[in-house]
Amino acid sequence: MGLASSMQNLREGEIKSLACSSGLSLEATRWAIRSTFADMTAQHLISWLNEAELPGHRARPIGLLGVVLSGNVLTSPARTLLLPLLMGVPVLARVSSREQLFASLLERTLLDGCPAMRSLARGIGLVSFDYDGPAGAETLRAFLGAVDTVSVYGGDETCGAVARLAPLGVPVLQHGHGLGVGVLPSSANAGREAVAEAAAAYALDVAAYDQRGCLSPQAIYVEDNGWVSPEGFAEELLEALDVLERTLPRGPLPTSIAAEQAQFRGVASVVGRALEGNASCVTYEADRPPRSSPGYRNIAVHRYADEPALLRNLGVLGPRLKVIGLAGTASTRSRLMGVLPAGLTPRVCAPGEMQTPPFTCVWDGLPAWHGLVRYVAS
């Protein structure tokens, strides 16, 4: 059995433990694992490795990669750990104090697999430590001094701390705070069936990982003059989220998030509308500037008049914009990529795919092997 099959067939007790450690529901945990490994085939990975070749050059692995993992998205260690290993780069990873089990299960699955999988497992080292306070900073400094390159995932504060403590000459690949947005142009808002399909797809994007990752949509922009008004689409989206709650329920709401959620919804009630469902809330905030969402299935819907207005709204988000879920045709998405403001390099995909990027996709405008190899003339 290959790695993807093994991870998709974890024992029920392991799934329950992952749900407990991540804060996701059992159903959402199963969905996360299934979708993460859906396209991880040998053919796909071999094709990706071939793409990394540069004519007349040889790819030389960088040495030991240090990885500082985030705990927001349960399955994020899969891509973060496996892609360097496939490039021949050994990994020393500091697992998050919030969620450590997934990386450990991934390592164990490799160790229990075929010879090729066991070979990859020999390149993984997992460590756990707290880097708060003076003692923690010294531990982090020692960790950073033991590696050749560092890849850090987390908030901007975490990325900044790692960059400050990294030894001179050790490259730091920062993957800080990010977000996604949905866009429903009037051309894709052309009737009841199209609207229902878009609402269901965006509901999945919002519900995935309980809206806690850097690909999670924080707002959905709906163009004027479609079949349903922007405010009407907010109502459609809430209905779709309530339907999805039956099969993909939200995990427990942390006390700290409950306070942020109450504030988010309270402000929306003043400046627009707050439509509350069984475990989610869709706010309608017209053309007000976007606000930060607390996640956990709280999403804002905004209106926009035309493409120039949309591009202004997207430009404000800057490089933190990681993904756009654009309803419509593939040609519509291709066209948007060609007119995005300078400096924006989000992945543009269909609704329903925002949280399920291809395993080896381009990230922040850079190939998945960026920083993992150096090219020397052959």
Short mmCIF file of C-alpha atoms in Angstrom, two decimals, residues 134-314:
data_model
loop_
_atom_site.label_atom_id
_atom_site.label_comp_id
_atom_site.label_asym_id
_atom_site.label_seq_id
_atom_site.Cartn_x
_atom_site.Cartn_y
_atom_site.Cartn_z
CA PRO A 134 14.73 33.80 26.99
CA ALA A 135 15.27 30.04 27.39
CA GLY A 136 12.96 29.31 24.47
CA ALA A 137 14.76 31.83 22.30
CA GLU A 138 18.07 30.10 23.02
CA THR A 139 16.57 26.74 22.07
CA LEU A 140 15.24 28.21 18.84
CA ARG A 141 18.62 29.81 18.12
CA ALA A 142 20.31 26.43 18.59
CA PHE A 143 17.77 24.79 16.27
CA LEU A 144 18.38 27.42 13.59
CA GLY A 145 22.13 27.07 13.97
CA ALA A 146 21.95 23.36 13.17
CA VAL A 147 20.38 23.70 9.71
CA ASP A 148 21.40 25.07 6.32
CA THR A 149 18.08 26.71 5.37
CA VAL A 150 14.94 27.48 7.38
CA SER A 151 11.34 27.35 6.21
CA VAL A 152 8.91 28.88 8.70
CA TYR A 153 5.11 28.67 8.68
CA GLY A 154 2.90 30.73 10.95
CA GLY A 155 1.93 34.26 11.78
CA ASP A 156 4.01 37.28 10.90
CA GLU A 157 5.29 37.47 14.49
CA THR A 158 6.64 33.91 14.33
CA CYS A 159 8.25 34.52 10.95
CA GLY A 160 9.86 37.70 12.22
CA ALA A 161 11.25 36.00 15.32
CA VAL A 162 12.81 33.22 13.28
CA ALA A 163 14.31 35.68 10.80
CA ARG A 164 15.87 37.72 13.63
CA LEU A 165 17.41 34.69 15.35
CA ALA A 166 18.64 32.84 12.26
CA PRO A 167 22.45 32.89 11.91
CA LEU A 168 23.96 35.11 9.25
CA GLY A 169 24.04 33.27 5.95
CA VAL A 170 21.16 30.89 6.73
CA PRO A 171 18.34 31.64 4.26
CA VAL A 172 14.88 31.99 5.83
CA LEU A 173 11.89 31.08 3.66
CA GLN A 174 8.95 32.86 5.29
CA HIS A 175 5.37 31.66 4.84
CA GLY A 176 3.46 34.15 6.96
CA HIS A 177 -0.14 35.19 7.34
CA GLY A 178 -2.29 34.68 4.26
CA LEU A 179 -5.91 34.67 3.22
CA GLY A 180 -8.23 33.89 0.34
CA VAL A 181 -11.22 35.62 -1.23
CA GLY A 182 -14.05 34.43 -3.41
CA VAL A 183 -15.29 36.35 -6.44
CA LEU A 184 -18.69 35.86 -8.07
CA PRO A 185 -18.88 37.94 -11.28
CA SER A 186 -22.26 38.69 -12.82
CA SER A 187 -21.43 36.39 -15.75
CA ALA A 188 -21.42 33.42 -13.35
CA ASN A 189 -24.47 34.70 -11.46
CA ALA A 190 -26.88 33.76 -14.22
CA GLY A 191 -29.71 31.77 -12.65
CA ARG A 192 -30.89 29.73 -9.71
CA GLU A 193 -28.88 26.63 -10.60
CA ALA A 194 -25.63 28.56 -11.10
CA VAL A 195 -26.10 30.47 -7.85
CA ALA A 196 -26.89 27.34 -5.85
CA GLU A 197 -23.81 25.63 -7.28
CA ALA A 198 -21.59 28.61 -6.43
CA ALA A 199 -23.01 28.87 -2.91
CA ALA A 200 -22.39 25.17 -2.23
CA ALA A 201 -18.83 25.41 -3.55
CA TYR A 202 -17.99 28.50 -1.51
CA ALA A 203 -19.55 26.87 1.56
CA LEU A 204 -17.02 24.05 1.25
CA ASP A 205 -14.18 26.56 0.95
CA VAL A 206 -15.36 28.30 4.13
CA ALA A 207 -15.97 25.08 6.08
CA ALA A 208 -12.70 23.34 5.20
CA TYR A 209 -10.34 23.31 8.19
CA ASP A 210 -12.93 25.50 9.92
CA GLN A 211 -11.59 28.50 7.98
CA ARG A 212 -8.32 28.57 9.93
CA GLY A 213 -5.66 28.44 7.20
CA CYS A 214 -3.92 30.85 4.86
CA LEU A 215 -6.09 29.62 1.97
CA SER A 216 -9.35 30.14 3.85
CA PRO A 217 -11.67 32.73 2.29
CA GLN A 218 -12.16 35.78 4.47
CA ALA A 219 -14.57 37.53 2.13
CA ILE A 220 -16.59 36.90 -1.02
CA TYR A 221 -17.07 39.68 -3.56
CA VAL A 222 -20.27 39.58 -5.60
CA GLU A 223 -20.65 41.77 -8.67
CA ASP A 224 -23.77 43.90 -9.10
CA ASN A 225 -26.39 43.16 -11.76
CA GLY A 226 -26.34 39.38 -11.48
CA TRP A 227 -29.35 37.08 -11.14
CA VAL A 228 -29.19 37.38 -7.35
CA SER A 229 -28.08 40.54 -5.57
CA PRO A 230 -24.92 40.51 -3.42
CA GLU A 231 -27.09 40.62 -0.31
CA GLY A 232 -29.25 37.83 -1.69
CA PHE A 233 -26.15 35.72 -2.28
CA ALA A 234 -25.23 36.13 1.39
CA GLU A 235 -28.54 34.45 2.21
CA GLU A 236 -27.86 31.67 -0.31
CA LEU A 237 -24.42 31.09 1.19
CA LEU A 238 -25.78 30.82 4.72
CA GLU A 239 -28.30 28.22 3.57
CA ALA A 240 -25.51 26.25 1.87
CA LEU A 241 -23.38 26.38 5.03
CA ASP A 242 -26.28 25.08 7.11
CA VAL A 243 -26.75 22.19 4.68
CA LEU A 244 -23.02 21.38 4.75
CA GLU A 245 -23.02 21.43 8.55
CA ARG A 246 -24.99 18.16 8.48
CA THR A 247 -22.17 16.23 6.77
CA LEU A 248 -19.11 18.36 7.60
CA PRO A 249 -19.81 19.81 11.05
CA ARG A 250 -17.67 22.49 12.63
CA GLY A 251 -15.38 21.55 15.49
CA PRO A 252 -15.74 22.95 19.03
CA LEU A 253 -15.51 26.74 19.25
CA PRO A 254 -12.60 27.83 21.49
CA THR A 255 -13.50 30.34 24.18
CA SER A 256 -11.05 32.92 22.82
CA ILE A 257 -12.60 32.66 19.35
CA ALA A 258 -16.11 32.97 20.76
CA ALA A 259 -15.28 36.48 21.96
CA GLU A 260 -13.84 37.46 18.56
CA GLN A 261 -16.85 35.94 16.82
CA ALA A 262 -19.29 37.94 18.95
CA GLN A 263 -17.43 41.14 18.07
CA PHE A 264 -17.30 40.28 14.36
CA ARG A 265 -21.02 39.60 14.23
CA GLY A 266 -21.89 42.60 16.39
CA VAL A 267 -20.04 45.02 14.12
CA ALA A 268 -21.75 43.49 11.09
CA SER A 269 -25.15 44.09 12.67
CA VAL A 270 -24.31 47.79 12.87
CA VAL A 271 -22.67 48.34 9.47
CA GLY A 272 -24.69 45.82 7.44
CA ARG A 273 -26.38 42.51 8.22
CA ALA A 274 -25.33 39.49 10.24
CA LEU A 275 -27.08 36.32 9.08
CA GLU A 276 -26.56 33.64 11.71
CA GLY A 277 -26.98 29.94 11.05
CA ASN A 278 -26.56 26.74 13.02
CA ALA A 279 -22.76 27.01 13.34
CA SER A 280 -21.83 29.77 10.91
CA CYS A 281 -22.47 33.40 10.11
CA VAL A 282 -22.54 35.26 6.80
CA THR A 283 -22.38 39.02 7.04
CA TYR A 284 -23.34 41.43 4.29
CA GLU A 285 -21.19 44.56 4.36
CA ALA A 286 -21.83 46.11 0.93
CA ASP A 287 -18.75 47.98 -0.27
CA ARG A 288 -17.15 48.61 3.11
CA PRO A 289 -13.43 47.74 3.43
CA PRO A 290 -12.88 44.07 4.33
CA ARG A 291 -12.39 43.15 7.98
CA SER A 292 -10.43 40.31 9.50
CA SER A 293 -12.64 37.32 10.23
CA PRO A 294 -12.18 35.17 13.35
CA GLY A 295 -12.50 32.12 11.12
CA TYR A 296 -14.61 29.20 12.30
CA ARG A 297 -17.13 29.74 9.50
CA ASN A 298 -17.67 33.49 9.82
CA ILE A 299 -17.53 35.03 6.33
CA ALA A 300 -18.33 38.46 4.89
CA VAL A 301 -20.00 39.13 1.53
CA HIS A 302 -19.24 42.42 -0.24
CA ARG A 303 -20.54 43.95 -3.44
CA TYR A 304 -18.49 45.42 -6.28
CA ALA A 305 -19.62 47.46 -9.25
CA ASP A 306 -17.19 46.38 -11.97
CA GLU A 307 -13.75 44.91 -12.64
CA PRO A 308 -11.75 48.07 -11.79
CA ALA A 309 -13.50 48.18 -8.40
CA LEU A 310 -12.71 44.51 -7.82
CA LEU A 311 -9.04 45.00 -8.69
CA ARG A 312 -8.81 47.90 -6.24
CA ASN A 313 -10.26 45.70 -3.50
CA LEU A 314 -7.83 42.89 -4.27
#
